[in-house]
mmCIF file of C-alpha atoms in Angstrom:
data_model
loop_
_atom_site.group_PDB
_atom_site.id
_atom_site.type_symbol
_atom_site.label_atom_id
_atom_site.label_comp_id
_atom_site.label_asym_id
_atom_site.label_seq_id
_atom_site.Cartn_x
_atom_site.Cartn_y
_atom_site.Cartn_z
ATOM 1 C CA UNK A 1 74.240 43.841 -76.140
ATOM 2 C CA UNK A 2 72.283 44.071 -72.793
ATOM 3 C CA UNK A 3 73.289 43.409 -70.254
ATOM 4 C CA UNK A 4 72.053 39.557 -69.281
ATOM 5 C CA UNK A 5 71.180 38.743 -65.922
ATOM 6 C CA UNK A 6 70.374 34.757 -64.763
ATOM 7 C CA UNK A 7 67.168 34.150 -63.255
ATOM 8 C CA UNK A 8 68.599 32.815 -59.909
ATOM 9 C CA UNK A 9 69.213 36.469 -59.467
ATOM 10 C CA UNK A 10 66.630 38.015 -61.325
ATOM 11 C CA UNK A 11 63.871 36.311 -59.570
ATOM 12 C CA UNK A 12 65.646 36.359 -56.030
ATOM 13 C CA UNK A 13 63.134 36.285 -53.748
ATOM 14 C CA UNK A 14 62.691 40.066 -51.724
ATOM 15 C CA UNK A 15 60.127 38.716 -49.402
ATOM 16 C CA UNK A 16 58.903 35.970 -47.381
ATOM 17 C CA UNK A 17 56.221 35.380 -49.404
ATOM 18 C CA UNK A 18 58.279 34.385 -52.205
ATOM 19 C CA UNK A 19 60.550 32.049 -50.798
ATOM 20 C CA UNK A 20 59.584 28.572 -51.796
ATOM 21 C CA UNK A 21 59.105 25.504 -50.139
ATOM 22 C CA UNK A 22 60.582 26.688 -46.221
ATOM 23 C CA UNK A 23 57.579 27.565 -44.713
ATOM 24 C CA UNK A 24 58.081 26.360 -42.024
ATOM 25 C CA UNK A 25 61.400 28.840 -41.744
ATOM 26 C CA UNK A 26 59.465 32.132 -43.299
ATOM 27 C CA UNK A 27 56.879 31.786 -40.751
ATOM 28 C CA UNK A 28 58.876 31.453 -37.482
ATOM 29 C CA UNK A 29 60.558 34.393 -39.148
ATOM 30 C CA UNK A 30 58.325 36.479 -39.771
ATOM 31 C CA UNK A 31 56.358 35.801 -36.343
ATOM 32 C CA UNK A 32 59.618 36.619 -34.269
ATOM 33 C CA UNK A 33 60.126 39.905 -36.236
ATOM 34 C CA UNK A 34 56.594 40.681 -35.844
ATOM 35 C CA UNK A 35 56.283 39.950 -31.961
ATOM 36 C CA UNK A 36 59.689 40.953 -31.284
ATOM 37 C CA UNK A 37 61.286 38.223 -30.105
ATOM 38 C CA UNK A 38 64.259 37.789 -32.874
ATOM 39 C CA UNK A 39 67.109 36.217 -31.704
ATOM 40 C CA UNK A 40 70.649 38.004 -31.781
ATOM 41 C CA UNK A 41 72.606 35.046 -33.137
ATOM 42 C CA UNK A 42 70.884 32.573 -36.018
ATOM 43 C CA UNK A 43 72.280 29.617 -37.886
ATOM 44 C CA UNK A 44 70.563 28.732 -41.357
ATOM 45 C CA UNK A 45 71.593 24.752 -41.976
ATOM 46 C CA UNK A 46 70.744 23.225 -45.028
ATOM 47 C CA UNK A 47 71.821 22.211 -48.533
ATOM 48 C CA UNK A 48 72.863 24.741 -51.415
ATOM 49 C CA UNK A 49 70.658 26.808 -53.318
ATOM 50 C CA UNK A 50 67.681 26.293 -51.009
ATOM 51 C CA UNK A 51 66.943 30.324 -50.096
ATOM 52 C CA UNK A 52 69.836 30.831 -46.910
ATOM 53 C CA UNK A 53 71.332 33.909 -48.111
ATOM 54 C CA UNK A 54 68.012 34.738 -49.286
ATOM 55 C CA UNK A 55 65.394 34.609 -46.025
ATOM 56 C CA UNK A 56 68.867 36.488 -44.170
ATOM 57 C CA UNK A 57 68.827 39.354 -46.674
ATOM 58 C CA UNK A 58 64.815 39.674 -46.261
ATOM 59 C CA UNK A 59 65.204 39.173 -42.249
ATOM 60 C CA UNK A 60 68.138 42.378 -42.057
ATOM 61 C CA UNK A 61 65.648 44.292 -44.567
ATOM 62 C CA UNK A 62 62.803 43.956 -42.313
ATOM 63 C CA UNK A 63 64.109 44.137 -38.753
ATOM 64 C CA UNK A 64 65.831 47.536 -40.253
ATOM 65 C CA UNK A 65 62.166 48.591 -41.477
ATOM 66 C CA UNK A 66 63.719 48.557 -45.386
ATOM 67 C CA UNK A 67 61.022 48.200 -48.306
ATOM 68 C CA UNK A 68 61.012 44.710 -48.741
ATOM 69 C CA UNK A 69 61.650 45.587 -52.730
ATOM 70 C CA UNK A 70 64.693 48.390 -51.808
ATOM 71 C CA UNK A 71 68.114 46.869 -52.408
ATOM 72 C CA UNK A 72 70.101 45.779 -49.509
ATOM 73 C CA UNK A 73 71.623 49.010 -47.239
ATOM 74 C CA UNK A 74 75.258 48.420 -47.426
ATOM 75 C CA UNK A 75 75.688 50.457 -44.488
ATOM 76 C CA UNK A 76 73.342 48.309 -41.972
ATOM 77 C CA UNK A 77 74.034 44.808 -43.753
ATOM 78 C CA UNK A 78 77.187 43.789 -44.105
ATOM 79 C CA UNK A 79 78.080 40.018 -45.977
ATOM 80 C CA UNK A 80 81.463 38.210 -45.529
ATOM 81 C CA UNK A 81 82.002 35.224 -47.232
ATOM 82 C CA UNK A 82 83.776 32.535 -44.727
ATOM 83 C CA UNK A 83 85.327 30.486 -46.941
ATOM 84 C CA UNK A 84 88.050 33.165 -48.213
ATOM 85 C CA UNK A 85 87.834 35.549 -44.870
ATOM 86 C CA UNK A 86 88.163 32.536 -42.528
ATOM 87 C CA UNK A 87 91.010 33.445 -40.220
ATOM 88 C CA UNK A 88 91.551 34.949 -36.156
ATOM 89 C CA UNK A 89 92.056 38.688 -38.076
ATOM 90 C CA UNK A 90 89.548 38.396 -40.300
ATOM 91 C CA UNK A 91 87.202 38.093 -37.444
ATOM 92 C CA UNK A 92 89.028 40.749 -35.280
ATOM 93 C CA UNK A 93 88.471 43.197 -37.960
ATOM 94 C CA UNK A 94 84.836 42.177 -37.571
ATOM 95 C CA UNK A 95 84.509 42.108 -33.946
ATOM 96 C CA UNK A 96 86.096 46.175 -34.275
ATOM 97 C CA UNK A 97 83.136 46.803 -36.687
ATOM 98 C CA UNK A 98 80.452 45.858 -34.074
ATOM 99 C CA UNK A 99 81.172 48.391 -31.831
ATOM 100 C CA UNK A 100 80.000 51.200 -33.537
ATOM 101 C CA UNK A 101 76.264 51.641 -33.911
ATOM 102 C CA UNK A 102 74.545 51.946 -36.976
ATOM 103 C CA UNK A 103 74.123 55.340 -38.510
ATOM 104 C CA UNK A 104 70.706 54.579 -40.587
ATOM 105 C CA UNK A 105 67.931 52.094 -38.851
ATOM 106 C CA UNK A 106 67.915 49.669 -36.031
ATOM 107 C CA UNK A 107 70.200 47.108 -36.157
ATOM 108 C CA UNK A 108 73.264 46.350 -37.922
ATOM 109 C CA UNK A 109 72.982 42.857 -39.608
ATOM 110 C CA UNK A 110 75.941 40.774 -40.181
ATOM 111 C CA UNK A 111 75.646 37.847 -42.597
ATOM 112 C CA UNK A 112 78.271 35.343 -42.522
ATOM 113 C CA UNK A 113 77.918 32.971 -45.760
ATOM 114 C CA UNK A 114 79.774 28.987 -45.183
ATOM 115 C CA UNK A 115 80.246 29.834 -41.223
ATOM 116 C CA UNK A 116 81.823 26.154 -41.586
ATOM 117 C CA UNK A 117 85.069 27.250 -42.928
ATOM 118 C CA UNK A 118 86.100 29.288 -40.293
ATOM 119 C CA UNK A 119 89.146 28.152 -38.585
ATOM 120 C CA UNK A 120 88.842 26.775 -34.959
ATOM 121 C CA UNK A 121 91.211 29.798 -33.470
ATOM 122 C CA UNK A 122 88.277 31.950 -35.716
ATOM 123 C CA UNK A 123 85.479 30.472 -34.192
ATOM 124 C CA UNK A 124 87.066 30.758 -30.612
ATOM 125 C CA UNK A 125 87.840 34.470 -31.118
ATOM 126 C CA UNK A 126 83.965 34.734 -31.737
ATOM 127 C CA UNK A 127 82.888 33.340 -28.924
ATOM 128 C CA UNK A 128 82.430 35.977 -26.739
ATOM 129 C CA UNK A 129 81.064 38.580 -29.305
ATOM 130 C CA UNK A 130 78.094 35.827 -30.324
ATOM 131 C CA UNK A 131 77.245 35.038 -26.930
ATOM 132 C CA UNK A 132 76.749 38.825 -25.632
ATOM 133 C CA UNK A 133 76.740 41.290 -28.741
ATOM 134 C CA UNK A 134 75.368 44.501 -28.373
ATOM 135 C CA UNK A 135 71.877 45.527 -28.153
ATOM 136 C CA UNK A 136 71.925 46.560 -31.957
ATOM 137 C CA UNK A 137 73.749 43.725 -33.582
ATOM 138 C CA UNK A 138 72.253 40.723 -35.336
ATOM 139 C CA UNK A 139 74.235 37.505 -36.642
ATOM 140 C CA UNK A 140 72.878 35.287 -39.111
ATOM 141 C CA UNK A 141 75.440 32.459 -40.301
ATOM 142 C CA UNK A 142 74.620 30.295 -42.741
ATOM 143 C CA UNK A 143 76.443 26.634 -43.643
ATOM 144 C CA UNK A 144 75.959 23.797 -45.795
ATOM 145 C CA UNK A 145 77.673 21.384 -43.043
ATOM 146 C CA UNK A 146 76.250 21.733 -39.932
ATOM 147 C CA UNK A 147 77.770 19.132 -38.821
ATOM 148 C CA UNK A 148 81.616 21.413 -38.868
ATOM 149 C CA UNK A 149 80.425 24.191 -36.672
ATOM 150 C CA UNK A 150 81.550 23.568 -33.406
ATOM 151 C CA UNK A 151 79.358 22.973 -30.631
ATOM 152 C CA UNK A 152 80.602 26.102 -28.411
ATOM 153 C CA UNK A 153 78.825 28.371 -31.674
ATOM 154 C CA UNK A 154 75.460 25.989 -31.788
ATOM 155 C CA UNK A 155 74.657 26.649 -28.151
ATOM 156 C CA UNK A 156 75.042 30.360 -29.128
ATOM 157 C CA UNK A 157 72.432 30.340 -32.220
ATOM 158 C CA UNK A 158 69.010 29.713 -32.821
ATOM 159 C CA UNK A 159 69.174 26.898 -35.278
ATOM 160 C CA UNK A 160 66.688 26.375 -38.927
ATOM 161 C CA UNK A 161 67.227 24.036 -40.391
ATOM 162 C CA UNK A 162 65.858 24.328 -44.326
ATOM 163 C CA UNK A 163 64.392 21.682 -46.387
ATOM 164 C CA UNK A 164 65.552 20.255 -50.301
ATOM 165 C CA UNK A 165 62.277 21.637 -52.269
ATOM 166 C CA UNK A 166 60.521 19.359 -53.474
ATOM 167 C CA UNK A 167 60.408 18.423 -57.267
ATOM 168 C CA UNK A 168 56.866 19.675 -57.366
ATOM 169 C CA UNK A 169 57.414 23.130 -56.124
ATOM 170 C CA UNK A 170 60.506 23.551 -58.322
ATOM 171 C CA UNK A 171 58.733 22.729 -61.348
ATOM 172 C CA UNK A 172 55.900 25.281 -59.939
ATOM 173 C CA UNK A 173 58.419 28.234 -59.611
ATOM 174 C CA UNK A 174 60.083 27.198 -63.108
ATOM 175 C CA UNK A 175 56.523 27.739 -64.992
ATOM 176 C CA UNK A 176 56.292 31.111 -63.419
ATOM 177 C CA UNK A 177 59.855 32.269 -64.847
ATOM 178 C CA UNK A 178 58.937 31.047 -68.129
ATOM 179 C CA UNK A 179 55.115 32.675 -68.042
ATOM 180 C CA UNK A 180 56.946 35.866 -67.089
ATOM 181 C CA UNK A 181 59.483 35.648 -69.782
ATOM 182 C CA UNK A 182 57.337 34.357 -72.331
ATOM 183 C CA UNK A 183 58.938 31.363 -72.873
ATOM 184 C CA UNK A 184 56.900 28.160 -73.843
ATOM 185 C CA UNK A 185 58.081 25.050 -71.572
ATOM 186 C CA UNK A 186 56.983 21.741 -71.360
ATOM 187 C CA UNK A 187 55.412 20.542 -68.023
ATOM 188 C CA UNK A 188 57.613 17.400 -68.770
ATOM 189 C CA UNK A 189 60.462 19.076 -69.579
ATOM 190 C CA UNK A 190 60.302 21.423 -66.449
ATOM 191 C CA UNK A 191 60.071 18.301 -64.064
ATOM 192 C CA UNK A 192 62.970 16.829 -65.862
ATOM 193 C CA UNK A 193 65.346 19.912 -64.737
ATOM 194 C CA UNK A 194 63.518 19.751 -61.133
ATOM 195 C CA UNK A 195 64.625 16.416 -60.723
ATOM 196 C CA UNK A 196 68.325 17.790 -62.095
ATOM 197 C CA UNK A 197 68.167 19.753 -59.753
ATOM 198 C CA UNK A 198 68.287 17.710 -56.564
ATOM 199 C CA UNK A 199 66.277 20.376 -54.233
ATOM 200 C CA UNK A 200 68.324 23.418 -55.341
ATOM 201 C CA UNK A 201 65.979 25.911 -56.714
ATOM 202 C CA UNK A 202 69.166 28.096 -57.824
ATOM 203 C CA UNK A 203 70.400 24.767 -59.810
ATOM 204 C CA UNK A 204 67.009 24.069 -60.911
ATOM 205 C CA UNK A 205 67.435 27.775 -62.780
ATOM 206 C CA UNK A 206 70.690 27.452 -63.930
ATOM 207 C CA UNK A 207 69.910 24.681 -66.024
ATOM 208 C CA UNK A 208 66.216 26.477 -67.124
ATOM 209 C CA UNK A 209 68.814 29.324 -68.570
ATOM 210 C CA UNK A 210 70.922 26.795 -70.251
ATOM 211 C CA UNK A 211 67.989 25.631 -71.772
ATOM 212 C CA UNK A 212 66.611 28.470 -72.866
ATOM 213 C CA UNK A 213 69.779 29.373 -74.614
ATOM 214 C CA UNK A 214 70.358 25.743 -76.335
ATOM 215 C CA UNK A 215 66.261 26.525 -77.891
ATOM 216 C CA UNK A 216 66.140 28.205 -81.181
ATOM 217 C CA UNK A 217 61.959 29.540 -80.386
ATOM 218 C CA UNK A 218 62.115 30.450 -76.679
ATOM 219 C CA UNK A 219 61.116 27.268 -76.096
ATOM 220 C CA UNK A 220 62.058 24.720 -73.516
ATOM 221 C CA UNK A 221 60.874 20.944 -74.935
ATOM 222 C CA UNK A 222 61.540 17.402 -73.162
ATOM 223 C CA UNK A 223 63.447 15.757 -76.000
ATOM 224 C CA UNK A 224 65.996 18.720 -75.765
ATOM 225 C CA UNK A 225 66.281 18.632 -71.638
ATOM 226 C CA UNK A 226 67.222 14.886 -72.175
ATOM 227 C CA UNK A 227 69.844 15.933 -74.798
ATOM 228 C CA UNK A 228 71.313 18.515 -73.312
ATOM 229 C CA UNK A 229 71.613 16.976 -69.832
ATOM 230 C CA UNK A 230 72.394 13.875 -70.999
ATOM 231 C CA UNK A 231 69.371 11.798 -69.478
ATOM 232 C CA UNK A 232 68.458 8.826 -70.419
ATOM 233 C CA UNK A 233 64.399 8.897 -71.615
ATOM 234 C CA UNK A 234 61.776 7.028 -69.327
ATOM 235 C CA UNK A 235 60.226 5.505 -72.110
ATOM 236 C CA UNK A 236 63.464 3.527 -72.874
ATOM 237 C CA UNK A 237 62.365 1.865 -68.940
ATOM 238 C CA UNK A 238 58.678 1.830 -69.974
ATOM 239 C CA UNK A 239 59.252 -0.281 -73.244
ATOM 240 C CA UNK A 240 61.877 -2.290 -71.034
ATOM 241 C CA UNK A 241 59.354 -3.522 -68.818
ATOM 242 C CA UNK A 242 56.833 -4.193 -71.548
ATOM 243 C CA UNK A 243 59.563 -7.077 -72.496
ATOM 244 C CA UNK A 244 60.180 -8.471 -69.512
ATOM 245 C CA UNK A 245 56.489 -8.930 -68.896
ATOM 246 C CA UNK A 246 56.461 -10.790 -72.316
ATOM 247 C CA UNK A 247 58.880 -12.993 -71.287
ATOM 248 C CA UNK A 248 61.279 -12.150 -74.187
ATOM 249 C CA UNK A 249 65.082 -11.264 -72.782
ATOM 250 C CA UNK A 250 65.848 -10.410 -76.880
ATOM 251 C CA UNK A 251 63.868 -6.732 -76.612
ATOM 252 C CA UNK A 252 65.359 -5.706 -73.035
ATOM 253 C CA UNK A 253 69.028 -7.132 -74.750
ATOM 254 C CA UNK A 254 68.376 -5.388 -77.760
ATOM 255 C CA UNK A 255 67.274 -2.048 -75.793
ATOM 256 C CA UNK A 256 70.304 -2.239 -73.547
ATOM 257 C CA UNK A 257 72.656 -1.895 -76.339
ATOM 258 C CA UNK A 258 71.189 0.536 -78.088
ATOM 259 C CA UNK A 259 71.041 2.966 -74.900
ATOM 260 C CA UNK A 260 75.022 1.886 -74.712
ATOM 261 C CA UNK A 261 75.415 3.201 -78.109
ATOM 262 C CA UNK A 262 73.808 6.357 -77.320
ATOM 263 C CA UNK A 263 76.682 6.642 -74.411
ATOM 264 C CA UNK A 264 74.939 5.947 -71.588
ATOM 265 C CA UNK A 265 76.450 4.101 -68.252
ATOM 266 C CA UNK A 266 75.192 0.573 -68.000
ATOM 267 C CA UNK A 267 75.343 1.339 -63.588
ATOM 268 C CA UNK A 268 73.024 4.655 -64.474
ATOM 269 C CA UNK A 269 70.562 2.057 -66.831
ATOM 270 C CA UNK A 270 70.093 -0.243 -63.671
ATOM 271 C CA UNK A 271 69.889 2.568 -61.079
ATOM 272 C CA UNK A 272 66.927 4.127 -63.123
ATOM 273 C CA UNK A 273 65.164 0.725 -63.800
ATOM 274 C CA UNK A 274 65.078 -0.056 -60.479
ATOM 275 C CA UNK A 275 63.624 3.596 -59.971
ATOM 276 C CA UNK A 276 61.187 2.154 -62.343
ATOM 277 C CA UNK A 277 60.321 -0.646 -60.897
ATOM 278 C CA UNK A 278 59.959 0.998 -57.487
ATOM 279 C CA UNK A 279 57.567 3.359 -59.030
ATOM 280 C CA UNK A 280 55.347 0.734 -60.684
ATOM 281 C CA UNK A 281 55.261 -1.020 -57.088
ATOM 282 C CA UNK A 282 53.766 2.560 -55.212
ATOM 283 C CA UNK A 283 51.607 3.046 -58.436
ATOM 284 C CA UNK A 284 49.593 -0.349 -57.413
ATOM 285 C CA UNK A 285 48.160 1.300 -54.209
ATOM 286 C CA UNK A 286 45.740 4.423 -54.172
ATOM 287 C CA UNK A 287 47.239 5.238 -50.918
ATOM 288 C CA UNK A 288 51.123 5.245 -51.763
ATOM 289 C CA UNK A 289 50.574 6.849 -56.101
ATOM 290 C CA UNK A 290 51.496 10.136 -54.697
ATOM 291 C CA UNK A 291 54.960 8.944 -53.803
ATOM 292 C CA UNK A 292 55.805 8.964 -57.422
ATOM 293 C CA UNK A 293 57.630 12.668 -58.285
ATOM 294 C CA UNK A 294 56.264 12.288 -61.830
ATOM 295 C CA UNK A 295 54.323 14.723 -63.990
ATOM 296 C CA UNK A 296 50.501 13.616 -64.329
ATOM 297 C CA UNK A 297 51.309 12.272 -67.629
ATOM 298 C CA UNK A 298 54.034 9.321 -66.781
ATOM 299 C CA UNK A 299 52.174 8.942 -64.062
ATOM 300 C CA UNK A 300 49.296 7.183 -66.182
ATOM 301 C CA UNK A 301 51.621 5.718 -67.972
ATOM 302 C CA UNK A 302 52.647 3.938 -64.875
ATOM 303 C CA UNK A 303 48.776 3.323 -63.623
ATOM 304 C CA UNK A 304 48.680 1.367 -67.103
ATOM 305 C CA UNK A 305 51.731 -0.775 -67.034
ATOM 306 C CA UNK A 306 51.662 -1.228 -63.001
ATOM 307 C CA UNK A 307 47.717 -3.783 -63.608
ATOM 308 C CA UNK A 308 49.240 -6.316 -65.514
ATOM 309 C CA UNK A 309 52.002 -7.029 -63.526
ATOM 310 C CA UNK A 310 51.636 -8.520 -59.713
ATOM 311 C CA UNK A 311 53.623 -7.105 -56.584
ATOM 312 C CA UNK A 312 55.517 -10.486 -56.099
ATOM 313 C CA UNK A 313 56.793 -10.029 -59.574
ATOM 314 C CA UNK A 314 57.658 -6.941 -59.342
ATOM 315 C CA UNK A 315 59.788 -7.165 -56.218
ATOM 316 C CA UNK A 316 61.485 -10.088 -57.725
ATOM 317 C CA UNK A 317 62.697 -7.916 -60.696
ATOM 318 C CA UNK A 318 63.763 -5.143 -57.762
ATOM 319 C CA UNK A 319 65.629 -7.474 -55.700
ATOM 320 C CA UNK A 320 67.580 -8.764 -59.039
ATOM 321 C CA UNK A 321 68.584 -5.299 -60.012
ATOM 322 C CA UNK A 322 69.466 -4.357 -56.679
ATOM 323 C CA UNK A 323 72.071 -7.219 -56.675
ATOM 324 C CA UNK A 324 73.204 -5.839 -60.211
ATOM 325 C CA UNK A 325 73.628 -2.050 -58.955
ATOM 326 C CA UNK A 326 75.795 -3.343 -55.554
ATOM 327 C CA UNK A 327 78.224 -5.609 -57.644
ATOM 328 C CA UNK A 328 78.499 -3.267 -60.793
ATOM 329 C CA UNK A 329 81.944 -1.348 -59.611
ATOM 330 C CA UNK A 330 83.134 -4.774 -58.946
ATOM 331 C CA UNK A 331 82.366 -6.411 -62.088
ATOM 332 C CA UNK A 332 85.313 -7.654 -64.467
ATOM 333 C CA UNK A 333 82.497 -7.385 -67.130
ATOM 334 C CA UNK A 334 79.915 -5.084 -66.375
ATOM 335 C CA UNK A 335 77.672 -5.375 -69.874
ATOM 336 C CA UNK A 336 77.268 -9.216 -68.849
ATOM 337 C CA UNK A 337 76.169 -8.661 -65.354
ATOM 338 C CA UNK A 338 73.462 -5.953 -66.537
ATOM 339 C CA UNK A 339 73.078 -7.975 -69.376
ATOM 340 C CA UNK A 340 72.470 -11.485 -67.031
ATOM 341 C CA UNK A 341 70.390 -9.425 -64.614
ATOM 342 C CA UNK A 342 67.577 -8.828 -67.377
ATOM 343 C CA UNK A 343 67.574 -12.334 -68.727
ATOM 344 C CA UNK A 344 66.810 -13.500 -65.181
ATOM 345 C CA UNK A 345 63.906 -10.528 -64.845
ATOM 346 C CA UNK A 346 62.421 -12.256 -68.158
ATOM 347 C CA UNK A 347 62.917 -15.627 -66.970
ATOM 348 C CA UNK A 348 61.798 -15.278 -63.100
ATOM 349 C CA UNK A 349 58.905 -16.987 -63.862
ATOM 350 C CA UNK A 350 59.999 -19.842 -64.868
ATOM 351 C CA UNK A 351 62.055 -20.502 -61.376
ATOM 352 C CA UNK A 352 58.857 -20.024 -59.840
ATOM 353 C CA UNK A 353 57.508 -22.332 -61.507
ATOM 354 C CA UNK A 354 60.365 -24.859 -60.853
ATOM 355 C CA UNK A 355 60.197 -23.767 -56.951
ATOM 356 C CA UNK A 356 56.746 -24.924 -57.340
ATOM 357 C CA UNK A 357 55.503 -21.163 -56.815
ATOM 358 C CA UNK A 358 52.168 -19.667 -58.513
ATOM 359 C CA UNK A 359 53.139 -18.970 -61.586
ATOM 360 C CA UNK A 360 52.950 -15.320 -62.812
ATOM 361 C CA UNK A 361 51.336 -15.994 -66.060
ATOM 362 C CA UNK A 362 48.433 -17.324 -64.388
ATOM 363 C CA UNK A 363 48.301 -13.839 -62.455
ATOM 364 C CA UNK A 364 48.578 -11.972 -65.233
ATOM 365 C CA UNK A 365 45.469 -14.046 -67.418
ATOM 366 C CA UNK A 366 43.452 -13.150 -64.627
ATOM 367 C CA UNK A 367 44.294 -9.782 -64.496
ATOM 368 C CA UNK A 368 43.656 -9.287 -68.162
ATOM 369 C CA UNK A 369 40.766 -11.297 -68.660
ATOM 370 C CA UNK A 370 38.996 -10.542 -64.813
#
């Protein structure tokens, strides 16, 4: 058997231009290297799997003038990992490796992966090396908690901070994987895992190689994304909605208990209807549709369902499961309150009415029959 690598390695990005979704990073980058004007000491901030590690492996190639595609020189670039080398002589030891140049290129780079975990009596021992390190030494530290690096090392560091990738440019990197290893994938199904993901790129492949392996053809469909990782589908929300607007709490009722059977969380059901709902409201304005992280396809879906319902309505049904999601934990019988939250969605129209409010049938008549 071959040896199997994952993507998140195989298709590690070696240069700037193939780091996705931190341009704004690459290009500051690749401008200071280019001009000259790198700094000695820089701090990479941002959440996991979002190309850190990455952009400081491609900055020590290039400063060292490395082929961008030539594996890292252990000899010039050297990685410690924080969280298990986080004490005073862990740092000593690396303060002693400074002093001696480097034997092959320019610079010796040192890359220091969850800087955060350092110990304060680690951090203080660093101090002095960071602030004036020799001519030929670069730092690049890299956290996840910015916010645990203490201020004494933030003066000392240029800061970038990197951005969660978008859904969109995930999904964009995923169908170039699977084009390259022939692997048919859904455009639906490849948003799905982008939206796993939560603006990790390296998640957003972990779960394409899971996938892969769980399909029999080398292919990656929607209905076995939502199996697999345990999603509930949107057109459970879809047909939901559809009910509601018909004024009939039986379908909603009788949809809510099926997606219980299928073992799905009653809190998840109302967090993801009121994603719903929030979508159909930014799908009623030209201006706001592109808010919606969607593929093109549930987006019309959305465009269709979104004219025959009005804005008032819809924020009534928002506000109601909004109520439902904050008092869910503290519920003595959470089915009821989900339960009573969509009887009043298919009955708001009727308090309207009561309240002496425009009813929303009348709305929706006109909408239909304009």
């Amino acid at each position: 058997m071959e040896n199997f690598v994952v993507s998140a390695r195989k298709y590690r990005p070696l240069g700037f231009e193939e780091v996705v979704g931190q341009e704004h990073i690459t290009t500051t980058l690749k401008n200071a290297i280019d001009n000259n004007k790198l700094a000695q000491a820089l701090l990479f901030c941002g959440p996991r799997g979002v190309g850190k590690t990455t952009c400081a492996r491609i900055v020590a190639r290039m400063i060292n003038g490395f082929e961008e595609r030539a594996e890292v020189n252990s000899l010039n670039i050297f990685e410690l990992d924080a969280a298990s080398n986080n004490s005073v002589d862990d740092i000593r030891n690396l303060i002693d490796q400074v002093r001696y140049p480097p034997q092959f290129g320019k610079f010796k780079v040192y890359i220091i992966d969850e800087v955060h975990m350092l110990s304060n009596q680690a951090f203080n021992a660093f101090l002095k090396t960071l602030e004036e390190p020799p001519a030929y030494a670069i730092f690049i530290l890299a956290t996840t908690e910015k916010h645990k690096v203490i201020p004494t090392i933030l003066s000392r560091c240029q800061i970038f901070d990197f951005n969660r990738i978008q859904v969109s440019d995930i999904a964009r990197q995923l169908k170039k994987v699977a084009d390259r290893e022939n692997i048919k994938a859904e455009e639906e199904a490849l948003h799905l895992i982008a939206q796993k993901a939560d603006g990790a790129l390296r998640d957003a492949l972990s779960i394409f190689d899971l996938m892969v392996t769980f399909s029999s053809g080398n292919e990656v469909t929607f209905k076995n994304v939502l199996n697999n990782l345990h999603i509930l589908d949107h057109d459970y929300y879809f047909k939901v909605v559809d009910g509601l607007l018909s004024e009939n709490h039986a379908q909603p009722l009788l949809l809510l208990d099926e997606i219980l059977k299928k073992g799905f969380d009653g809190h998840n059901f109302i967090v993801g209807l009121s994603d719903h709902l929030r979508n159909l409201l930014v799908a009623q304005d030209a201006r706001t549709v592109d808010l919606m992280d969607v593929p093109e396809s549930t987006r019309k879906k959305y465009l269709e369902q979104t004219a025959i319902a009005t804005a008032s309505l819809l924020l009534s049904w928002l506000n109601i499961a909004n109520q439902c999601d904050m008092n869910y934990k503290s519920s003595k019988n959470q089915r009821l309150l989900v339960e009573l939250a969509l009887m009043k969605m298919a009955h708001v129209n009727s308090v309207l009415k009561v309240n002496g409010a425009a009813p929303f049938q009348e709305g929706l008549k006109k909408k239909l029959n304009p």
